[in-house]
Amino acid sequence: MLTKRSNTKKIKIGTIEIGGGNPIAVQSMTKTDTSDIDATVKQIHALEKEGCQIVRCAVPDKESAEALKEIKKQINLPLVADIHFNHTYALMAAEAGVDKLRINPGNIGDKDKVRAVVDAAKAHKIPIRIGVNSGSLEKKIRRRYHGHVTAEGLVKSALNNIKMLEELDFTDIVLSLKATSVPMTIKAYEMIAKKVDYPLHVGITEAGITKVGSIRSAAGIGAIFAQGIGDTVRVSLTDDPLEEVRIAYEILKSMELTYHGVTIISCPTCGRADIDIIPIAHEVARRTKRIKQPLTVAIMGCEVNGPGEAADADVGLAGGRGIGLIFREGQVVRKVPENEMIEALVDEIESMAIN
Ligand code: SF4
């Protein structure tokens, strides 16, 4: 198990506490029009069911800001309002009872407007996330780095924004410094983690479509987590937000930072395989994805590594010339023909998940 950076400040986002060694919380963002209350609430309920712990909604207009109150009434998850340019939407969101504001003080406008947002956050006792993003880095900072976005520039922007809030006596802050470049994002998080103790929300922005976006996110977020950095996470995919939550958990599970649901260890199969592993692994993954209890399931093709891996997992299948040995907690509990393997393995997994 990795050591998580535990010296970050504890911050409350509704019912969730982040930072200070708390487990990394999984976030996502709705992809509905926020002013469409029914669609947004429906998506938030689906996200909650998938294990999402914090949800963010874009607030690009007055109608969306007005919808927040009703959305908040109908959901359980802590709600974050994502606001750019127009500080009055942040004031409306705070009034509506959201649990956090995500702003970029640099694009909120002059100091009086930032002060008004900070006063609202103070009055409602909600934190503010300063979300620095490579796509909206201040021109002044870009110029300093020869017109380019750099990790140093992202850090500079974050520090400037922190200073702006601290000067207003506000320290209920969460930070993120996301870039589309994976190495730049890693470097920015490494640098900022040495400079401040505010909790860090981690992600690779605009990572892309599902497969590539998941790989880019895993590479970047994994490298950041490996250093003990990160208090909340969002995987940004050009896909259904439920997929973002699933991939976030896969990354957390891979880094052994959470134990959630079924982890399938399956061999890549080769010329030695005695059973057809690929469809078996896919089918078992599909049929067990709703299980929330942490369980390791090994699906192995032959006697080389099969019995060893299968015996080490909570539940396992090892193939051998048309038959399958089903293991449970290290012991062979059944020997089944190939056409009954999937059923037998799923039965065993489900019975273990209940007990
Ligand atoms: Fe090949 Fe057996 Fe290893 Fe699977 S467990 S990759 S079938 S040697």
JSON list of C-alpha atoms in Angstrom, two decimals, residues 3-119:
[
{"chain": "A", "resi": 3, "resn": "THR", "atom": "CA", "xyz": [1.85, 6.07, 1.73]},
{"chain": "A", "resi": 4, "resn": "LYS", "atom": "CA", "xyz": [-0.55, 8.93, 1.17]},
{"chain": "A", "resi": 5, "resn": "ARG", "atom": "CA", "xyz": [0.59, 12.48, 1.84]},
{"chain": "A", "resi": 6, "resn": "SER", "atom": "CA", "xyz": [-1.12, 13.09, 5.15]},
{"chain": "A", "resi": 7, "resn": "ASN", "atom": "CA", "xyz": [-0.06, 16.64, 5.92]},
{"chain": "A", "resi": 8, "resn": "THR", "atom": "CA", "xyz": [-2.71, 18.30, 3.75]},
{"chain": "A", "resi": 9, "resn": "LYS", "atom": "CA", "xyz": [-5.30, 20.49, 5.39]},
{"chain": "A", "resi": 10, "resn": "LYS", "atom": "CA", "xyz": [-8.65, 18.85, 6.15]},
{"chain": "A", "resi": 11, "resn": "ILE", "atom": "CA", "xyz": [-11.52, 20.39, 4.20]},
{"chain": "A", "resi": 12, "resn": "LYS", "atom": "CA", "xyz": [-15.22, 19.53, 4.38]},
{"chain": "A", "resi": 13, "resn": "ILE", "atom": "CA", "xyz": [-17.26, 19.25, 1.22]},
{"chain": "A", "resi": 14, "resn": "GLY", "atom": "CA", "xyz": [-20.76, 18.64, 2.53]},
{"chain": "A", "resi": 15, "resn": "THR", "atom": "CA", "xyz": [-20.71, 15.26, 4.22]},
{"chain": "A", "resi": 16, "resn": "ILE", "atom": "CA", "xyz": [-17.26, 14.31, 2.87]},
{"chain": "A", "resi": 17, "resn": "GLU", "atom": "CA", "xyz": [-13.99, 15.27, 4.49]},
{"chain": "A", "resi": 18, "resn": "ILE", "atom": "CA", "xyz": [-10.93, 15.37, 2.25]},
{"chain": "A", "resi": 19, "resn": "GLY", "atom": "CA", "xyz": [-7.24, 15.94, 2.98]},
{"chain": "A", "resi": 20, "resn": "GLY", "atom": "CA", "xyz": [-5.34, 15.15, 6.15]},
{"chain": "A", "resi": 21, "resn": "GLY", "atom": "CA", "xyz": [-4.91, 11.48, 5.24]},
{"chain": "A", "resi": 22, "resn": "ASN", "atom": "CA", "xyz": [-8.57, 10.82, 4.37]},
{"chain": "A", "resi": 23, "resn": "PRO", "atom": "CA", "xyz": [-9.07, 8.32, 1.52]},
{"chain": "A", "resi": 24, "resn": "ILE", "atom": "CA", "xyz": [-8.98, 9.86, -1.96]},
{"chain": "A", "resi": 25, "resn": "ALA", "atom": "CA", "xyz": [-12.54, 10.82, -2.94]},
{"chain": "A", "resi": 26, "resn": "VAL", "atom": "CA", "xyz": [-13.88, 10.08, -6.43]},
{"chain": "A", "resi": 27, "resn": "GLN", "atom": "CA", "xyz": [-15.51, 12.98, -8.27]},
{"chain": "A", "resi": 28, "resn": "SER", "atom": "CA", "xyz": [-17.27, 13.36, -11.56]},
{"chain": "A", "resi": 29, "resn": "MET", "atom": "CA", "xyz": [-19.11, 16.06, -13.43]},
{"chain": "A", "resi": 30, "resn": "THR", "atom": "CA", "xyz": [-22.58, 15.98, -14.90]},
{"chain": "A", "resi": 31, "resn": "LYS", "atom": "CA", "xyz": [-22.83, 16.27, -18.67]},
{"chain": "A", "resi": 32, "resn": "THR", "atom": "CA", "xyz": [-26.43, 17.45, -18.78]},
{"chain": "A", "resi": 33, "resn": "ASP", "atom": "CA", "xyz": [-27.67, 21.00, -19.19]},
{"chain": "A", "resi": 34, "resn": "THR", "atom": "CA", "xyz": [-27.71, 22.00, -15.49]},
{"chain": "A", "resi": 35, "resn": "SER", "atom": "CA", "xyz": [-30.90, 24.01, -16.00]},
{"chain": "A", "resi": 36, "resn": "ASP", "atom": "CA", "xyz": [-32.62, 20.73, -16.94]},
{"chain": "A", "resi": 37, "resn": "ILE", "atom": "CA", "xyz": [-33.22, 19.73, -13.33]},
{"chain": "A", "resi": 38, "resn": "ASP", "atom": "CA", "xyz": [-34.74, 16.29, -13.99]},
{"chain": "A", "resi": 39, "resn": "ALA", "atom": "CA", "xyz": [-31.95, 15.16, -16.33]},
{"chain": "A", "resi": 40, "resn": "THR", "atom": "CA", "xyz": [-29.25, 16.47, -14.01]},
{"chain": "A", "resi": 41, "resn": "VAL", "atom": "CA", "xyz": [-30.73, 14.86, -10.89]},
{"chain": "A", "resi": 42, "resn": "LYS", "atom": "CA", "xyz": [-31.15, 11.57, -12.78]},
{"chain": "A", "resi": 43, "resn": "GLN", "atom": "CA", "xyz": [-27.50, 11.60, -13.80]},
{"chain": "A", "resi": 44, "resn": "ILE", "atom": "CA", "xyz": [-26.37, 12.46, -10.25]},
{"chain": "A", "resi": 45, "resn": "HIS", "atom": "CA", "xyz": [-28.38, 9.53, -8.84]},
{"chain": "A", "resi": 46, "resn": "ALA", "atom": "CA", "xyz": [-26.75, 7.21, -11.40]},
{"chain": "A", "resi": 47, "resn": "LEU", "atom": "CA", "xyz": [-23.31, 8.57, -10.46]},
{"chain": "A", "resi": 48, "resn": "GLU", "atom": "CA", "xyz": [-24.02, 7.99, -6.78]},
{"chain": "A", "resi": 49, "resn": "LYS", "atom": "CA", "xyz": [-25.03, 4.40, -7.52]},
{"chain": "A", "resi": 50, "resn": "GLU", "atom": "CA", "xyz": [-21.72, 3.91, -9.34]},
{"chain": "A", "resi": 51, "resn": "GLY", "atom": "CA", "xyz": [-19.76, 5.03, -6.26]},
{"chain": "A", "resi": 52, "resn": "CYS", "atom": "CA", "xyz": [-19.15, 8.70, -7.13]},
{"chain": "A", "resi": 53, "resn": "GLN", "atom": "CA", "xyz": [-18.59, 10.68, -3.92]},
{"chain": "A", "resi": 54, "resn": "ILE", "atom": "CA", "xyz": [-18.64, 14.32, -5.06]},
{"chain": "A", "resi": 55, "resn": "VAL", "atom": "CA", "xyz": [-20.43, 15.72, -8.11]},
{"chain": "A", "resi": 56, "resn": "ARG", "atom": "CA", "xyz": [-19.82, 18.95, -9.99]},
{"chain": "A", "resi": 57, "resn": "CYS", "atom": "CA", "xyz": [-22.20, 20.82, -12.26]},
{"chain": "A", "resi": 58, "resn": "ALA", "atom": "CA", "xyz": [-21.31, 23.52, -14.76]},
{"chain": "A", "resi": 59, "resn": "VAL", "atom": "CA", "xyz": [-23.04, 26.84, -14.09]},
{"chain": "A", "resi": 60, "resn": "PRO", "atom": "CA", "xyz": [-22.69, 28.77, -17.34]},
{"chain": "A", "resi": 61, "resn": "ASP", "atom": "CA", "xyz": [-25.86, 30.86, -17.08]},
{"chain": "A", "resi": 62, "resn": "LYS", "atom": "CA", "xyz": [-28.52, 32.27, -14.77]},
{"chain": "A", "resi": 63, "resn": "GLU", "atom": "CA", "xyz": [-30.95, 29.40, -15.45]},
{"chain": "A", "resi": 64, "resn": "SER", "atom": "CA", "xyz": [-28.35, 26.88, -14.31]},
{"chain": "A", "resi": 65, "resn": "ALA", "atom": "CA", "xyz": [-27.56, 28.90, -11.18]},
{"chain": "A", "resi": 66, "resn": "GLU", "atom": "CA", "xyz": [-31.30, 29.05, -10.43]},
{"chain": "A", "resi": 67, "resn": "ALA", "atom": "CA", "xyz": [-31.64, 25.27, -10.87]},
{"chain": "A", "resi": 68, "resn": "LEU", "atom": "CA", "xyz": [-29.04, 24.45, -8.20]},
{"chain": "A", "resi": 69, "resn": "LYS", "atom": "CA", "xyz": [-31.40, 24.88, -5.26]},
{"chain": "A", "resi": 70, "resn": "GLU", "atom": "CA", "xyz": [-33.85, 22.29, -6.55]},
{"chain": "A", "resi": 71, "resn": "ILE", "atom": "CA", "xyz": [-31.05, 19.92, -7.67]},
{"chain": "A", "resi": 72, "resn": "LYS", "atom": "CA", "xyz": [-29.48, 20.12, -4.21]},
{"chain": "A", "resi": 73, "resn": "LYS", "atom": "CA", "xyz": [-32.83, 19.24, -2.61]},
{"chain": "A", "resi": 74, "resn": "GLN", "atom": "CA", "xyz": [-33.16, 16.07, -4.66]},
{"chain": "A", "resi": 75, "resn": "ILE", "atom": "CA", "xyz": [-29.67, 14.58, -4.28]},
{"chain": "A", "resi": 76, "resn": "ASN", "atom": "CA", "xyz": [-27.47, 13.09, -1.55]},
{"chain": "A", "resi": 77, "resn": "LEU", "atom": "CA", "xyz": [-24.00, 13.71, -3.00]},
{"chain": "A", "resi": 78, "resn": "PRO", "atom": "CA", "xyz": [-22.03, 16.84, -2.10]},
{"chain": "A", "resi": 79, "resn": "LEU", "atom": "CA", "xyz": [-22.59, 19.31, -4.93]},
{"chain": "A", "resi": 80, "resn": "VAL", "atom": "CA", "xyz": [-19.92, 21.55, -6.46]},
{"chain": "A", "resi": 81, "resn": "ALA", "atom": "CA", "xyz": [-20.81, 24.54, -8.63]},
{"chain": "A", "resi": 82, "resn": "ASP", "atom": "CA", "xyz": [-18.34, 25.19, -11.46]},
{"chain": "A", "resi": 83, "resn": "ILE", "atom": "CA", "xyz": [-18.25, 28.89, -12.28]},
{"chain": "A", "resi": 84, "resn": "HIS", "atom": "CA", "xyz": [-16.26, 31.01, -14.68]},
{"chain": "A", "resi": 85, "resn": "PHE", "atom": "CA", "xyz": [-16.37, 34.70, -15.57]},
{"chain": "A", "resi": 86, "resn": "ASN", "atom": "CA", "xyz": [-19.61, 35.72, -13.84]},
{"chain": "A", "resi": 87, "resn": "HIS", "atom": "CA", "xyz": [-19.24, 36.01, -10.09]},
{"chain": "A", "resi": 88, "resn": "THR", "atom": "CA", "xyz": [-22.97, 36.51, -9.53]},
{"chain": "A", "resi": 89, "resn": "TYR", "atom": "CA", "xyz": [-23.56, 32.83, -10.38]},
{"chain": "A", "resi": 90, "resn": "ALA", "atom": "CA", "xyz": [-21.17, 31.92, -7.56]},
{"chain": "A", "resi": 91, "resn": "LEU", "atom": "CA", "xyz": [-23.18, 34.08, -5.18]},
{"chain": "A", "resi": 92, "resn": "MET", "atom": "CA", "xyz": [-26.41, 32.39, -6.33]},
{"chain": "A", "resi": 93, "resn": "ALA", "atom": "CA", "xyz": [-24.81, 28.93, -6.00]},
{"chain": "A", "resi": 94, "resn": "ALA", "atom": "CA", "xyz": [-23.68, 29.61, -2.43]},
{"chain": "A", "resi": 95, "resn": "GLU", "atom": "CA", "xyz": [-27.17, 30.84, -1.61]},
{"chain": "A", "resi": 96, "resn": "ALA", "atom": "CA", "xyz": [-28.65, 27.70, -3.20]},
{"chain": "A", "resi": 97, "resn": "GLY", "atom": "CA", "xyz": [-26.76, 25.56, -0.70]},
{"chain": "A", "resi": 98, "resn": "VAL", "atom": "CA", "xyz": [-23.99, 24.01, -2.82]},
{"chain": "A", "resi": 99, "resn": "ASP", "atom": "CA", "xyz": [-21.15, 22.37, -0.89]},
{"chain": "A", "resi": 100, "resn": "LYS", "atom": "CA", "xyz": [-18.20, 23.86, -2.77]},
{"chain": "A", "resi": 101, "resn": "LEU", "atom": "CA", "xyz": [-17.46, 26.46, -5.41]},
{"chain": "A", "resi": 102, "resn": "ARG", "atom": "CA", "xyz": [-14.99, 25.80, -8.18]},
{"chain": "A", "resi": 103, "resn": "ILE", "atom": "CA", "xyz": [-13.68, 29.03, -9.60]},
{"chain": "A", "resi": 104, "resn": "ASN", "atom": "CA", "xyz": [-10.62, 30.41, -11.24]},
{"chain": "A", "resi": 105, "resn": "PRO", "atom": "CA", "xyz": [-10.20, 33.74, -9.40]},
{"chain": "A", "resi": 106, "resn": "GLY", "atom": "CA", "xyz": [-8.19, 34.98, -12.40]},
{"chain": "A", "resi": 107, "resn": "ASN", "atom": "CA", "xyz": [-11.26, 35.00, -14.62]},
{"chain": "A", "resi": 108, "resn": "ILE", "atom": "CA", "xyz": [-13.79, 36.12, -12.01]},
{"chain": "A", "resi": 109, "resn": "GLY", "atom": "CA", "xyz": [-12.75, 39.73, -12.46]},
{"chain": "A", "resi": 110, "resn": "ASP", "atom": "CA", "xyz": [-11.58, 42.49, -10.16]},
{"chain": "A", "resi": 111, "resn": "LYS", "atom": "CA", "xyz": [-10.81, 42.14, -6.49]},
{"chain": "A", "resi": 112, "resn": "ASP", "atom": "CA", "xyz": [-14.27, 43.34, -5.38]},
{"chain": "A", "resi": 113, "resn": "LYS", "atom": "CA", "xyz": [-15.92, 40.49, -7.28]},
{"chain": "A", "resi": 114, "resn": "VAL", "atom": "CA", "xyz": [-13.51, 37.93, -5.82]},
{"chain": "A", "resi": 115, "resn": "ARG", "atom": "CA", "xyz": [-14.16, 39.44, -2.38]},
{"chain": "A", "resi": 116, "resn": "ALA", "atom": "CA", "xyz": [-17.92, 39.05, -2.87]},
{"chain": "A", "resi": 117, "resn": "VAL", "atom": "CA", "xyz": [-17.47, 35.35, -3.74]},
{"chain": "A", "resi": 118, "resn": "VAL", "atom": "CA", "xyz": [-15.18, 34.80, -0.75]},
{"chain": "A", "resi": 119, "resn": "ASP", "atom": "CA", "xyz": [-17.67, 36.55, 1.56]}
]
